[in-house]
Tab-separated table of C-alpha atoms and ligand atoms in Angstrom:
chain	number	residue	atom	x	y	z
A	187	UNK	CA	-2.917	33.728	-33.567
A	188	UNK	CA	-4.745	33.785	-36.713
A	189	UNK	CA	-2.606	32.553	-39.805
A	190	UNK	CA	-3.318	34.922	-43.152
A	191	UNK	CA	-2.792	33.117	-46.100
A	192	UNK	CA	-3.187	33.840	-50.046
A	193	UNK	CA	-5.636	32.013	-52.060
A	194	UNK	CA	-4.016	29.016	-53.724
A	195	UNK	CA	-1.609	29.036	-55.778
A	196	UNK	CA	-0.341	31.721	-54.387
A	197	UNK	CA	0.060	29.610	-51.252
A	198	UNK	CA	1.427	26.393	-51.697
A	199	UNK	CA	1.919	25.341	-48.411
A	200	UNK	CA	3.835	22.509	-49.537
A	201	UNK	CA	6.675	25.493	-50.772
A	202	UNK	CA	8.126	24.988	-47.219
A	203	UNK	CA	8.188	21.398	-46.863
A	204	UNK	CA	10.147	20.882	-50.195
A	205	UNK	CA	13.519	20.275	-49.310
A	206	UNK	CA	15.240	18.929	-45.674
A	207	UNK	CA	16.879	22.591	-45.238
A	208	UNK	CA	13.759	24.503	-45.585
A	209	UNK	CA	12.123	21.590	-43.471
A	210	UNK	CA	15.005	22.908	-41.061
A	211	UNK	CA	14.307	26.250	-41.539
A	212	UNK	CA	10.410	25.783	-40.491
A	213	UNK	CA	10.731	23.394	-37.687
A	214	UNK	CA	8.669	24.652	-34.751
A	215	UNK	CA	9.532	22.255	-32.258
A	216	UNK	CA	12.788	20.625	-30.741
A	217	UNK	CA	13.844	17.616	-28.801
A	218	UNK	CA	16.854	17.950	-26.541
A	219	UNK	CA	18.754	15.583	-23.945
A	220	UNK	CA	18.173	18.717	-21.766
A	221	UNK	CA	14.410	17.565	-22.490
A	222	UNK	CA	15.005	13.984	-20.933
A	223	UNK	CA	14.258	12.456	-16.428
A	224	UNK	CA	15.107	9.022	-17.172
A	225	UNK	CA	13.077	7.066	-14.235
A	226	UNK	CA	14.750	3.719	-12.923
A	227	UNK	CA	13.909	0.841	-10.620
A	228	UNK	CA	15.682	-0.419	-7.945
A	229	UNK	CA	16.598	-3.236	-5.788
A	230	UNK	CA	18.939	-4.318	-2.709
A	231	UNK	CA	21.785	-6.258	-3.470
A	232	UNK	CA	24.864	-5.999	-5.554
A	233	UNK	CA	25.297	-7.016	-8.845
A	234	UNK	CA	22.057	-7.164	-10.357
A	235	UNK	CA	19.863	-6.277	-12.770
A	236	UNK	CA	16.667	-7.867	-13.235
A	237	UNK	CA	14.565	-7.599	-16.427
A	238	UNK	CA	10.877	-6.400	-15.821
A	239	UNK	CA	8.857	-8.798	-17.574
A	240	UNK	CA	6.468	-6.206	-19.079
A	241	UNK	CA	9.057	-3.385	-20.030
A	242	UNK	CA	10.978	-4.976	-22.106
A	243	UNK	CA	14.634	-3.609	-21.842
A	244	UNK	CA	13.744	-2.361	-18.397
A	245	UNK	CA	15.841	-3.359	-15.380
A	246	UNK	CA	15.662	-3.378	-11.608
A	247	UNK	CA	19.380	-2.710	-10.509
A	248	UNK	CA	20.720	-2.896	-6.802
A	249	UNK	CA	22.734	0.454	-5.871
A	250	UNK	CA	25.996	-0.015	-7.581
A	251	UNK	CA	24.641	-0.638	-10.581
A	252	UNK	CA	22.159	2.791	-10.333
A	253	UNK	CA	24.932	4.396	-9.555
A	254	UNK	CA	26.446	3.637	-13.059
A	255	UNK	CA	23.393	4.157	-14.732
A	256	UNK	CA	23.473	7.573	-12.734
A	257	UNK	CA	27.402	7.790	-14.497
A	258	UNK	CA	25.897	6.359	-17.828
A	259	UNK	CA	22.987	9.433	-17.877
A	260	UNK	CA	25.000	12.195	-16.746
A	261	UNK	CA	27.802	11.125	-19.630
A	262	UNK	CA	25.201	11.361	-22.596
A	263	UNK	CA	23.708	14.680	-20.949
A	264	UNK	CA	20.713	13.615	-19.384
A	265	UNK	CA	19.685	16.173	-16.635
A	266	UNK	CA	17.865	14.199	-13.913
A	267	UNK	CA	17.408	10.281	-12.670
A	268	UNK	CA	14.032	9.739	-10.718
A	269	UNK	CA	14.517	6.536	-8.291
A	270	UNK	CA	11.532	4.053	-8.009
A	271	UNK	CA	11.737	1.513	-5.043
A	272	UNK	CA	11.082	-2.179	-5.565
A	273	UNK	CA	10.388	-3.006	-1.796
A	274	UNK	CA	10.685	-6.346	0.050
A	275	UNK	CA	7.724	-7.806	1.239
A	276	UNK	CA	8.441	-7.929	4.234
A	277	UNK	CA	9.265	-4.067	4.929
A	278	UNK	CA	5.649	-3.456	4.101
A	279	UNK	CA	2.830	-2.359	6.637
A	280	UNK	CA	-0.113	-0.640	6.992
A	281	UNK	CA	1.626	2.127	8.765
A	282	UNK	CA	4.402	2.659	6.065
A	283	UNK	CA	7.246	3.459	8.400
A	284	UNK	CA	9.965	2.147	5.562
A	285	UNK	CA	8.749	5.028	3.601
A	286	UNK	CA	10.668	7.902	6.014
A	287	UNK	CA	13.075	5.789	7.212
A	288	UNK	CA	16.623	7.495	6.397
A	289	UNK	CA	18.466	4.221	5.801
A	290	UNK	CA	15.487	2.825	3.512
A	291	UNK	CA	16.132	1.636	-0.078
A	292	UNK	CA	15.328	4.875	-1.643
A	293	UNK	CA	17.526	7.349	0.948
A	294	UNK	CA	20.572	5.241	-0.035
A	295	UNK	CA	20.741	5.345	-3.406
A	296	UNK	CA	20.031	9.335	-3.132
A	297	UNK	CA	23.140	9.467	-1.144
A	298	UNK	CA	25.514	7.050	-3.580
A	299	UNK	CA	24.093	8.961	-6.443
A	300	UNK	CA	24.913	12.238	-5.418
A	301	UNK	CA	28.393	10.970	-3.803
A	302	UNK	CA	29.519	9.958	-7.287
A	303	UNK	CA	27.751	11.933	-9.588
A	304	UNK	CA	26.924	15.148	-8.164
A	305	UNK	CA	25.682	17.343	-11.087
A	306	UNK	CA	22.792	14.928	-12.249
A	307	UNK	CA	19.616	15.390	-10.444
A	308	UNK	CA	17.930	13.251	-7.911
A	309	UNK	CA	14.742	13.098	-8.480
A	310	UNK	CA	11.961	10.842	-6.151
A	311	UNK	CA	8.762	9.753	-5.754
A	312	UNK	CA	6.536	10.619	-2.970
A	313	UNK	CA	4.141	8.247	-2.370
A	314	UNK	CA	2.900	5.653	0.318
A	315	UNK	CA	2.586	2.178	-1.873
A	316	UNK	CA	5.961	0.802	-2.146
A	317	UNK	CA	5.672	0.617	1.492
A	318	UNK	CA	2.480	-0.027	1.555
A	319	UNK	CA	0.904	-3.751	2.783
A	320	UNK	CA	-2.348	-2.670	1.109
A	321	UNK	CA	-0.575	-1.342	-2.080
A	322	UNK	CA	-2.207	1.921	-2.015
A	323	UNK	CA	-0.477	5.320	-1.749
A	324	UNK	CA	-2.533	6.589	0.988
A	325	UNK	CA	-3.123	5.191	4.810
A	326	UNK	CA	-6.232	3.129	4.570
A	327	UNK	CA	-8.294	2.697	8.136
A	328	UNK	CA	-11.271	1.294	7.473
A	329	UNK	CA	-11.211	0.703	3.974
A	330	UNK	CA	-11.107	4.465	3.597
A	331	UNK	CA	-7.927	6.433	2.511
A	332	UNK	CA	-7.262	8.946	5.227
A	333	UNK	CA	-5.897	12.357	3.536
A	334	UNK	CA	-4.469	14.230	6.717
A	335	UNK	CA	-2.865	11.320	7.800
A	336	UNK	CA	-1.276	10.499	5.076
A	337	UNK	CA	-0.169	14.102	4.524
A	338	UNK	CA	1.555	13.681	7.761
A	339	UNK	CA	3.627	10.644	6.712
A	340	UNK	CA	4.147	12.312	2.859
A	341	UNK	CA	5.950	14.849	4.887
A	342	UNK	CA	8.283	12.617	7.237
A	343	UNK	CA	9.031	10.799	3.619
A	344	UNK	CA	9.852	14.165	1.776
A	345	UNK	CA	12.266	15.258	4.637
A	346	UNK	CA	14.002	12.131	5.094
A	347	UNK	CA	14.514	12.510	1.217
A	348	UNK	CA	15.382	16.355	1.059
A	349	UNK	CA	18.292	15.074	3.809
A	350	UNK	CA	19.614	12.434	1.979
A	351	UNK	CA	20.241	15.145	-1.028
A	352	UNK	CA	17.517	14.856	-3.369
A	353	UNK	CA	16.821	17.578	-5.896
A	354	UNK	CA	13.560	17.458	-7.349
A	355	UNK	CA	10.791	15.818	-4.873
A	356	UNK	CA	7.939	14.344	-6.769
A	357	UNK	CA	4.852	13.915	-4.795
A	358	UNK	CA	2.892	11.668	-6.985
A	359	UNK	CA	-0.214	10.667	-4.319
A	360	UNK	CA	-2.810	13.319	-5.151
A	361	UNK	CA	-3.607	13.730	-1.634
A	362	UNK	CA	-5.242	17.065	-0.700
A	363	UNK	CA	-2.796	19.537	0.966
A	364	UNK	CA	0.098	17.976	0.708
A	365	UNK	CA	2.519	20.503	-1.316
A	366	UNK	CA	1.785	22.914	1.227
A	367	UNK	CA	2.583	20.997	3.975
A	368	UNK	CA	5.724	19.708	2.632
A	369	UNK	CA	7.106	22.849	1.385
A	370	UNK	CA	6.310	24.524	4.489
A	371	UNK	CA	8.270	21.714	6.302
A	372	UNK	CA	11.229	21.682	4.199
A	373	UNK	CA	11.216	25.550	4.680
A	374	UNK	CA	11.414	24.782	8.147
A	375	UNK	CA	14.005	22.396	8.266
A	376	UNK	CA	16.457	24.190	6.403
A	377	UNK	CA	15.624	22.589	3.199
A	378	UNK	CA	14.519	26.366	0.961
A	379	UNK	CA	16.636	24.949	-2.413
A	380	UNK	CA	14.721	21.823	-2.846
A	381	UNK	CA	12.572	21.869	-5.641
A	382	UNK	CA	9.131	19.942	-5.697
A	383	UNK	CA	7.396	18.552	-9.225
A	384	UNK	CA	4.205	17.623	-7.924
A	385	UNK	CA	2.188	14.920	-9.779
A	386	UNK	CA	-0.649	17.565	-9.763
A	387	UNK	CA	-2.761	16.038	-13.136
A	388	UNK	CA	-2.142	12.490	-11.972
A	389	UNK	CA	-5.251	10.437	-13.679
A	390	UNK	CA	-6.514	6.535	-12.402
A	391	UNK	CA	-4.708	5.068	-15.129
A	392	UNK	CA	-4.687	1.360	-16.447
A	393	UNK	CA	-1.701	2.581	-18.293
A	394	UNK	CA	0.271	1.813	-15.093
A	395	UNK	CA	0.239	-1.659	-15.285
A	396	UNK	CA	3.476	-2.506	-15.607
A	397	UNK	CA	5.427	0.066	-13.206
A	398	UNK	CA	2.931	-2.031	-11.038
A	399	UNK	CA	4.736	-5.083	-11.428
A	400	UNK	CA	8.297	-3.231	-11.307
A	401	UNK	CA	8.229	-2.291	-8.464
A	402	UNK	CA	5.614	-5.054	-7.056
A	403	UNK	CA	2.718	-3.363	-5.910
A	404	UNK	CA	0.351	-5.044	-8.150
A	405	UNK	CA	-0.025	-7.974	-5.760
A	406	UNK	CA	-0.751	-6.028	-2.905
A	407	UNK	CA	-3.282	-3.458	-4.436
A	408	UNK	CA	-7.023	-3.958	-2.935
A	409	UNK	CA	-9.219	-1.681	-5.241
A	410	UNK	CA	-8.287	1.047	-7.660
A	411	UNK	CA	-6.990	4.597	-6.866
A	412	UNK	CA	-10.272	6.673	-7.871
A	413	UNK	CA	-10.747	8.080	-4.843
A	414	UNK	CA	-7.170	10.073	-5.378
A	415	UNK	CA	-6.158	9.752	-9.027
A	416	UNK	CA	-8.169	11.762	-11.354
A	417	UNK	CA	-11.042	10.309	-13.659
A	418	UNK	CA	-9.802	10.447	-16.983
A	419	UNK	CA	-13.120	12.271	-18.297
A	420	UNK	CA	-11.861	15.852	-16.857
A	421	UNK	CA	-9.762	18.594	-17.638
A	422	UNK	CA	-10.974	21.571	-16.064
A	423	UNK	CA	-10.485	19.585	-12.518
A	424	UNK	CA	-6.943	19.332	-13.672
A	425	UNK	CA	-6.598	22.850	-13.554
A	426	UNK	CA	-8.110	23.656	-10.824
A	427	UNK	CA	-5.126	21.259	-9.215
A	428	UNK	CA	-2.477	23.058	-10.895
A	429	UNK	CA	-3.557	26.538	-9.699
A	430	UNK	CA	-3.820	24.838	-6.112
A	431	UNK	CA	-0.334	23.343	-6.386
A	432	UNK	CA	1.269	26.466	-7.889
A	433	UNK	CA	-0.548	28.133	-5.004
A	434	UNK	CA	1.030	25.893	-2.123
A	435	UNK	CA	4.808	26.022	-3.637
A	436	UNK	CA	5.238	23.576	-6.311
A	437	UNK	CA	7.988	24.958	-8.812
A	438	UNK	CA	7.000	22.178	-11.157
A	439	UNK	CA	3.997	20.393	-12.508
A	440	UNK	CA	3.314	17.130	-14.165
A	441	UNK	CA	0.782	15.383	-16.304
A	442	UNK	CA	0.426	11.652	-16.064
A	443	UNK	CA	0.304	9.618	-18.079
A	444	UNK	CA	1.258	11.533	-21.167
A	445	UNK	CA	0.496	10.442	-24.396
A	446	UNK	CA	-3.375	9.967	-23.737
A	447	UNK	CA	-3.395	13.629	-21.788
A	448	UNK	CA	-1.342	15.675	-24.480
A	449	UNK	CA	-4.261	17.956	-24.379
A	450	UNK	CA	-4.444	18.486	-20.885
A	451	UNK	CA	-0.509	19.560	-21.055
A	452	UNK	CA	-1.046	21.882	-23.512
A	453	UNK	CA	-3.935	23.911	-21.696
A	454	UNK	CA	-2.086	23.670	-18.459
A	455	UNK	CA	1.391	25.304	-20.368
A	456	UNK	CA	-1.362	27.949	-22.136
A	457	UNK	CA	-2.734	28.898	-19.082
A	458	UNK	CA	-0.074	28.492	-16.585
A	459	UNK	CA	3.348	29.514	-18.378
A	460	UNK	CA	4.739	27.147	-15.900
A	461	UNK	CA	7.502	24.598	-15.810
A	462	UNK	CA	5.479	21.365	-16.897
A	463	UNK	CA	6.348	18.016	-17.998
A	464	UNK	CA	4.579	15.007	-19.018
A	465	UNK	CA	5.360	11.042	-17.698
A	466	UNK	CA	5.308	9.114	-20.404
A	467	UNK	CA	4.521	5.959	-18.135
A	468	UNK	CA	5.099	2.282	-18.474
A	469	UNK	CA	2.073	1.247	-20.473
A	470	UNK	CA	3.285	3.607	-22.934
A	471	UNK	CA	6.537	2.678	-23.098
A	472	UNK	CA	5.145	-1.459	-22.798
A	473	UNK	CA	2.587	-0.850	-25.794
A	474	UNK	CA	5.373	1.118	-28.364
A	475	UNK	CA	7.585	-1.749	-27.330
A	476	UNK	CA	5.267	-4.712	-27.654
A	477	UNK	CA	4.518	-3.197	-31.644
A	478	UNK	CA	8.498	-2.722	-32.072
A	479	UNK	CA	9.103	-6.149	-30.852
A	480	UNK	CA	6.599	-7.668	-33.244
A	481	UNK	CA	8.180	-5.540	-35.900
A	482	UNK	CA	4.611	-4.052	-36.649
A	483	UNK	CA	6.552	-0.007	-35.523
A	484	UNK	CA	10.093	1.368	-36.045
A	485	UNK	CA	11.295	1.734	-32.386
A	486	UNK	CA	13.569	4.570	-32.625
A	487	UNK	CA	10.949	6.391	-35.146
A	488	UNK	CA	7.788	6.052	-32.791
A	489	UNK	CA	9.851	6.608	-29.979
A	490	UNK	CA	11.470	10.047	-31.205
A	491	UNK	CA	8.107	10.627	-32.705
A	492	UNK	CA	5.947	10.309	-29.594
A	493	UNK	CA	8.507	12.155	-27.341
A	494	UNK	CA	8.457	15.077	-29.476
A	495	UNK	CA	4.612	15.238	-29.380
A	496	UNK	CA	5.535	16.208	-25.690
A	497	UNK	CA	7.359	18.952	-26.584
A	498	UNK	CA	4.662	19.938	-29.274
A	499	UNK	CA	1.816	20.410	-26.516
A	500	UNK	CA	4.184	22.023	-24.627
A	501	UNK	CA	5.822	20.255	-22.525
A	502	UNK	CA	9.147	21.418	-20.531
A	503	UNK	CA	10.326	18.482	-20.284
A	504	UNK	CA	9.554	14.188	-20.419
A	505	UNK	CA	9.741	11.128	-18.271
A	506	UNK	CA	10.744	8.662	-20.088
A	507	UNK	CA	12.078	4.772	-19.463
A	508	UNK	CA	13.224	5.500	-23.363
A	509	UNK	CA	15.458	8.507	-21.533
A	510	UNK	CA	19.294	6.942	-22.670
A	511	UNK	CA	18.123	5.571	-26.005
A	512	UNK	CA	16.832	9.058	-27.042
A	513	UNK	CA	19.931	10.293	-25.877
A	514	UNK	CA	21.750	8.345	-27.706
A	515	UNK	CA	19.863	9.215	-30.836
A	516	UNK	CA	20.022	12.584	-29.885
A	517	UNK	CA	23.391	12.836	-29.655
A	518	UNK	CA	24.007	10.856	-33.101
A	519	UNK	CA	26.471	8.157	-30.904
B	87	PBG	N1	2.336	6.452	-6.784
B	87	PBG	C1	3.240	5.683	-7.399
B	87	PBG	C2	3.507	5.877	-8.838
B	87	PBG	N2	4.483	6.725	-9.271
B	87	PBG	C3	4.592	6.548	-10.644
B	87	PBG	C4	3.655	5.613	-11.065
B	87	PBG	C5	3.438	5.076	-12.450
B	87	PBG	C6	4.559	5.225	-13.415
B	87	PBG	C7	4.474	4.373	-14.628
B	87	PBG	O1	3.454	3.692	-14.886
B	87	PBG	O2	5.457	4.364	-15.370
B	87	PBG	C8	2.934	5.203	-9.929
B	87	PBG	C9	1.903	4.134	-9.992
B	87	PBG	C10	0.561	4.370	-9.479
B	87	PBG	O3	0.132	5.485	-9.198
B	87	PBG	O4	-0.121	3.354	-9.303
């Protein structure tokens, strides 16, 4: 699209931007609560809620209390929850069992969720390193992150998840093959309504630093995640991911982490037309914060601000740990 424009004055591009209602009038972009997956952390227990250090405003709640977040999102609008385990120590191993068993962390607060607030979506996280000894989200043998293997377990840990009533599955391991084998398998089992938003342009990040510490896998990690997560030079690789995902049966795709990719959302919505969000990820959330809390940014500005920039490159929809406060806004309460 080519704009045509009159030589000045006849232009005056500034015509438009005059007043709030013609502002109004020539808006090309909206932010909705329908936009908004707020992602939580969680912890066994009852009765708690434990401040991550390096999210300020960021909890870790045992069930009962995710369930009333759950009640708190739903109330303001807020379409989906996505659950992130904080694992004990000691359920960790090199095998990863915890990660498919049906009576793990995760599985339970899928099922209290959906008891007591059935209309919000359950969304999850498919990945090996909460469970992890070695912190990675892949089977290492040898020092080497085995793909096929790990496929295998992704699998086991998407079914166990489907069956405890999850909505949206969210692979987020960047293992080779695995949307495929997990949509196959939840065909298979019964499971054809489940909906999958793979974590297909998932880059090695330093910008997940603190989800790291939330959910205490920073300890345990040995290495980095280059050999899965993407290098944050490329953008053509990304696409060649989402074609491949699309390809194996993934309804939705994401972009991680979001406000340093913006570009790579916007090519894959231009040349995809699919469903696609963007994670705006702890660091993000940490850094705005960190500049709010110093009183060097406005909070609610740069927060509104940065999650419409998602919507502006095209974005379906945004992970956000800002998800309730922009609600809020939203919804002038
Ligand atoms: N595979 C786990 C996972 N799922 C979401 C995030 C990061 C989210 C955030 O930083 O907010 C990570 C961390 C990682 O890949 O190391």
């Amino acid at each position: 699209m080519r704009p045509t424009l009159a030589p000045f004055p006849m232009t005056r591009l500034r015509r438009t931007r005059r007043t709030a209602a013609l502002r109004a009038l020539t808006c090309e972009t909206t932010l909705s609560v329908g936009d908004l997956i707020w992602p939580i952390f969680i912890r066994d227990g009852e009765g708690i809620e434990e401040p991550v250090p390096s999210m300020p405003g960021v909890v870790r709640r045992s069930i009962d209390l995710a369930v009333k977040a759950a009640e708190e999102a739903a109330g303001l609008g807020i379409p989906a929850i996505c659950l992130f385990p904080y694992t004990d120590p000691a359920l960790k191993t090199e095998a990863c069992e915890e990660a498919w068993n049906p009576e793990n962390l995760s599985n339970r607060t899928i099922r209290a969720i959906k008891a007591a607030v059935p209309e919000i979506a359950v969304m999850t996280d498919i990945a090996l390193d909460p469970y992890n000894a070695n912190g990675h989200d892949g089977i290492v043998r040898d020092g080497i992150i085995v793909n096929d293997e790990t496929v295998e377990a992704l699998v086991k840990m998407a079914l166990a998840q489907a069956e405890a009533g999850a909505d949206i599955l969210g692979p987020s391991d960047m293992m080779d093959g695995r949307i495929g084998a997990m949509r196959a398998a939840l065909e298979k089992a019964g499971h054809s309504d489940v909906t999958i938003m793979s974590y297909t342009a998932k880059y090695a990040s330093a910008f997940y630093g603190p989800f790291r510490d939330a959910v205490g896998a920073s300890g345990a990690l040995k290495g980095d995640k280059k050999t899965y997560q993407m290098d944050p030079a490329n953008s053509d690789e990304a696409i060649r991911l989402v074609e491949r995902d699309l390809s194996e049966g993934a309804d939705m795709i994401m972009v991680k982490p979001g406000m340093p990719y913006l570009d790579i959302c916007r090519r894959v919505k231009d040349e995809f037309g699919c469903p696609t969000y963007a994670y705006q990820v702890s660091g993000e959330y940490a850094m705005l914060m960190a500049a709010a809390q110093n009183g060097w940014l406005d909070r609610e500005k740069v927060m509104m601000e940065s999650l419409l920039s998602f919507k502006r490159a095209g974005c379906d929809g945004i992970l956000t740990y800002f998800a309730p406060e922009a609600a809020k806004v939203l919804r002038g309460a």
